[in-house]
Amino acid sequence: MTHSFHHVPLGHRLGLERLRAAVDPAALAVGSEPATVSLLITHPEVKRRRLGSLHCTSRIEVHRAGRPVGSAELAYTTYPPALYDRLRGRYADAARAFAQALPLTPPVAADLVGRHLERDVVLSPTAAEHHWQLRVDPGHRILFDHPHDHVPGMVLLEAAAQAGRVVAGTPVLPVAFDARFSRYVEFDRACLLTAEALPAGPADQEGTGRVRVDATQDGAAVFSVTVTTRPQYG
């Protein structure tokens, strides 16, 4: 969509900087009749920068059968190949960076993070409570559908969601994310995550929980996510 609407060449690379997303769990119920899903995408901020990069803020509103389902706002920058390669340095070659992933670490129990299969777990236990190592499986066909030069944001959000479930201690459904990505997460070094419960806000519905997840690599902050959860029934 960014490529066609803003005439960004397909060879340009995208760097995600901020993401806010929320969903209404009641609107996701599956009925007996098919429903039309529509997306309204707007771009309230577009800035073209020197050397061909573009900074963009996109807003997405999702409706299902005319009913609001959720929304998202993303801030990101697109980079031309020469600029991206300079930015990424020795990690610019995706196939090479992908092949340097650390050996797969053991998972936490799948049921603790709301998963049925160990292969879908992206957290590895450490000696400290609510501290984990990011578990990166390059062979996972959904999380890694092609070689990447860094761990994708989708994997980082999944890790935050799983951490939020552990901290909640009861079955919950992540319904909102507020994430900032400050550095690329590399495959060849351990990424460590910590999580803590946050106090509920005055306008929160009963049962709403919030968990702050922070991640570091080589001691430097790489991303932080606040995950909002609601009780999961059924």
XYZ file of C-alpha atoms in Angstrom:
234
model
C 0.000 0.000 0.000
C 2.831 2.440 0.864
C 4.622 1.389 -2.317
C 1.645 2.073 -4.601
C 0.056 5.087 -2.890
C 3.252 7.006 -2.101
C 5.253 5.702 -5.055
C 7.880 4.062 -2.885
C 9.884 1.533 -4.952
C 9.407 -2.111 -3.974
C 13.116 -2.451 -3.208
C 12.937 0.052 -0.347
C 13.019 -1.366 3.199
C 10.691 -0.487 6.054
C 11.693 0.284 9.636
C 8.864 0.240 12.193
C 9.204 2.836 14.965
C 5.864 3.009 16.777
C 2.693 0.940 16.805
C -0.587 1.403 18.639
C -3.339 -1.112 18.046
C -6.582 -2.107 19.754
C -9.348 -4.581 19.016
C -12.874 -5.117 20.339
C -12.943 -8.820 21.303
C -16.751 -8.925 21.193
C -16.654 -7.951 17.507
C -14.477 -10.961 16.656
C -17.149 -13.562 17.450
C -17.647 -15.910 14.502
C -21.245 -16.304 13.383
C -22.945 -18.657 10.966
C -23.015 -16.112 8.132
C -20.000 -14.713 6.245
C -19.244 -11.076 6.967
C -17.486 -8.434 4.924
C -14.341 -6.919 6.440
C -13.308 -3.439 5.303
C -10.223 -1.341 6.041
C -9.989 2.426 5.916
C -6.356 3.535 5.687
C -5.279 7.161 5.985
C -1.889 8.843 6.190
C -2.008 11.897 8.483
C 1.744 12.456 8.230
C 4.066 11.918 5.286
C 7.564 13.424 5.189
C 10.032 12.836 2.412
C 13.612 13.075 3.570
C 17.025 13.499 2.038
C 18.543 10.571 0.149
C 15.121 9.154 -0.749
C 13.730 7.925 2.570
C 10.138 8.573 3.603
C 8.668 8.855 7.100
C 4.990 7.992 7.350
C 2.242 7.659 9.920
C -0.614 5.386 8.861
C -3.968 4.913 10.565
C -6.081 1.844 9.930
C -9.712 1.379 10.918
C -11.247 -2.075 10.564
C -14.977 -2.799 10.238
C -16.700 -6.169 10.070
C -20.231 -6.185 8.678
C -20.310 -2.440 9.322
C -19.282 -2.792 12.966
C -15.973 -1.354 14.231
C -13.559 -4.168 15.055
C -10.315 -2.391 15.793
C -7.820 0.259 14.806
C -4.092 0.756 14.516
C -1.602 3.568 14.057
C 1.890 2.911 12.755
C 4.880 5.208 12.387
C 7.652 3.955 10.127
C 10.400 4.963 7.747
C 11.156 3.509 4.331
C 14.802 3.380 3.226
C 16.307 3.073 -0.262
C 18.669 0.072 -0.561
C 21.928 2.017 -0.388
C 20.857 3.878 2.742
C 19.457 0.772 4.397
C 22.609 -1.227 3.696
C 24.703 1.532 5.255
C 22.373 1.611 8.265
C 22.504 -2.154 8.788
C 26.209 -2.617 8.135
C 27.300 -6.249 8.470
C 23.672 -7.305 8.978
C 22.464 -5.926 5.639
C 22.547 -9.339 3.935
C 19.312 -10.985 5.112
C 20.312 -14.551 4.226
C 23.608 -14.225 6.092
C 22.034 -12.563 9.157
C 19.260 -15.176 9.217
C 21.808 -18.011 9.115
C 23.632 -16.580 12.152
C 20.678 -17.056 14.514
C 21.584 -18.444 17.927
C 20.752 -22.100 18.622
C 17.105 -22.561 19.558
C 16.580 -22.175 23.313
C 14.048 -24.160 25.403
C 10.494 -22.809 25.660
C 8.461 -21.949 28.711
C 5.393 -24.159 29.108
C 3.047 -23.520 26.192
C -0.080 -23.308 28.354
C 1.452 -20.441 30.368
C 1.519 -18.232 27.285
C -1.808 -19.259 25.769
C -0.368 -21.614 23.169
C -1.006 -25.300 22.465
C 2.317 -26.152 20.815
C 5.866 -25.590 22.065
C 6.959 -24.510 18.591
C 4.732 -21.429 18.918
C 6.378 -20.249 22.164
C 8.764 -17.299 21.774
C 9.932 -17.027 25.407
C 12.680 -19.025 27.095
C 12.880 -19.179 30.897
C 15.659 -17.600 32.969
C 16.492 -17.838 36.665
C 14.456 -14.716 37.503
C 10.683 -14.419 37.623
C 9.170 -12.472 34.727
C 12.523 -12.389 32.953
C 12.959 -14.284 29.695
C 15.207 -14.693 26.713
C 13.547 -14.166 23.352
C 13.191 -17.577 21.713
C 13.876 -17.270 17.996
C 13.051 -20.180 15.693
C 13.964 -19.276 12.094
C 12.258 -22.495 10.979
C 8.810 -21.292 12.117
C 6.919 -20.872 8.850
C 4.473 -18.248 10.119
C 6.759 -16.025 12.179
C 9.559 -16.273 9.609
C 8.068 -16.769 6.166
C 11.289 -15.619 4.488
C 14.843 -14.698 5.565
C 15.097 -11.449 7.549
C 18.107 -9.357 8.459
C 16.624 -8.769 11.955
C 13.901 -10.219 14.167
C 10.578 -8.912 12.770
C 8.291 -6.671 14.798
C 5.546 -9.311 14.591
C 7.729 -11.694 16.625
C 8.447 -8.981 19.205
C 4.725 -8.236 19.614
C 4.033 -11.952 20.007
C 6.689 -12.091 22.739
C 5.035 -9.150 24.516
C 1.627 -10.815 24.285
C 3.000 -14.047 25.730
C 4.763 -12.185 28.544
C 1.499 -10.384 29.331
C -0.260 -13.713 29.681
C 2.392 -15.017 32.084
C 2.190 -11.932 34.294
C -1.619 -12.058 34.352
C -1.495 -15.577 35.756
C -4.984 -16.371 34.412
C -6.307 -16.840 30.860
C -6.400 -13.398 29.229
C -6.730 -12.024 25.727
C -4.387 -9.234 24.592
C -6.645 -6.497 23.192
C -4.272 -3.544 22.764
C -0.591 -2.815 22.173
C 1.364 0.404 22.559
C 4.861 -0.303 21.270
C 8.053 1.632 20.585
C 10.920 0.097 18.622
C 14.237 1.838 19.224
C 16.776 -0.597 17.739
C 16.838 -3.607 15.456
C 16.873 -6.936 17.313
C 19.680 -9.077 15.885
C 19.631 -12.852 15.423
C 23.176 -13.534 16.640
C 22.848 -12.171 20.196
C 20.502 -12.866 23.089
C 17.566 -10.514 23.579
C 16.306 -10.329 27.165
C 12.788 -9.350 28.214
C 11.334 -8.214 31.519
C 7.698 -7.595 32.405
C 5.768 -5.948 35.207
C 2.097 -5.370 35.904
C 0.884 -1.779 35.746
C -1.967 -0.304 37.802
C -5.354 -0.139 36.114
C -6.558 3.249 34.915
C -9.703 4.946 36.257
C -11.559 4.399 32.972
C -10.631 0.726 32.602
C -13.372 -1.880 32.497
C -13.431 -4.464 35.253
C -10.876 -7.179 34.620
C -8.666 -5.036 32.394
C -4.957 -5.555 32.969
C -1.844 -3.804 31.720
C 1.670 -5.184 31.496
C 4.820 -3.272 30.539
C 7.362 -5.373 28.628
C 10.895 -4.054 28.054
C 13.637 -5.704 26.037
C 17.384 -5.215 25.836
C 20.206 -6.594 23.728
C 23.805 -6.164 24.848
C 22.453 -3.917 27.608
C 20.801 -1.453 25.207
C 17.032 -0.948 25.061
C 15.578 -2.322 21.824
C 11.813 -2.129 22.315
C 9.110 -1.591 24.910
C 5.444 -2.572 24.750
C 2.473 -1.973 27.012
C 0.015 -4.828 26.563
C -3.610 -4.391 27.613
C -5.533 -7.584 28.392
C -9.074 -8.668 29.141
C -10.239 -11.937 30.752
C -10.581 -14.766 28.266
C -13.683 -16.901 28.592
C -14.472 -20.182 26.943
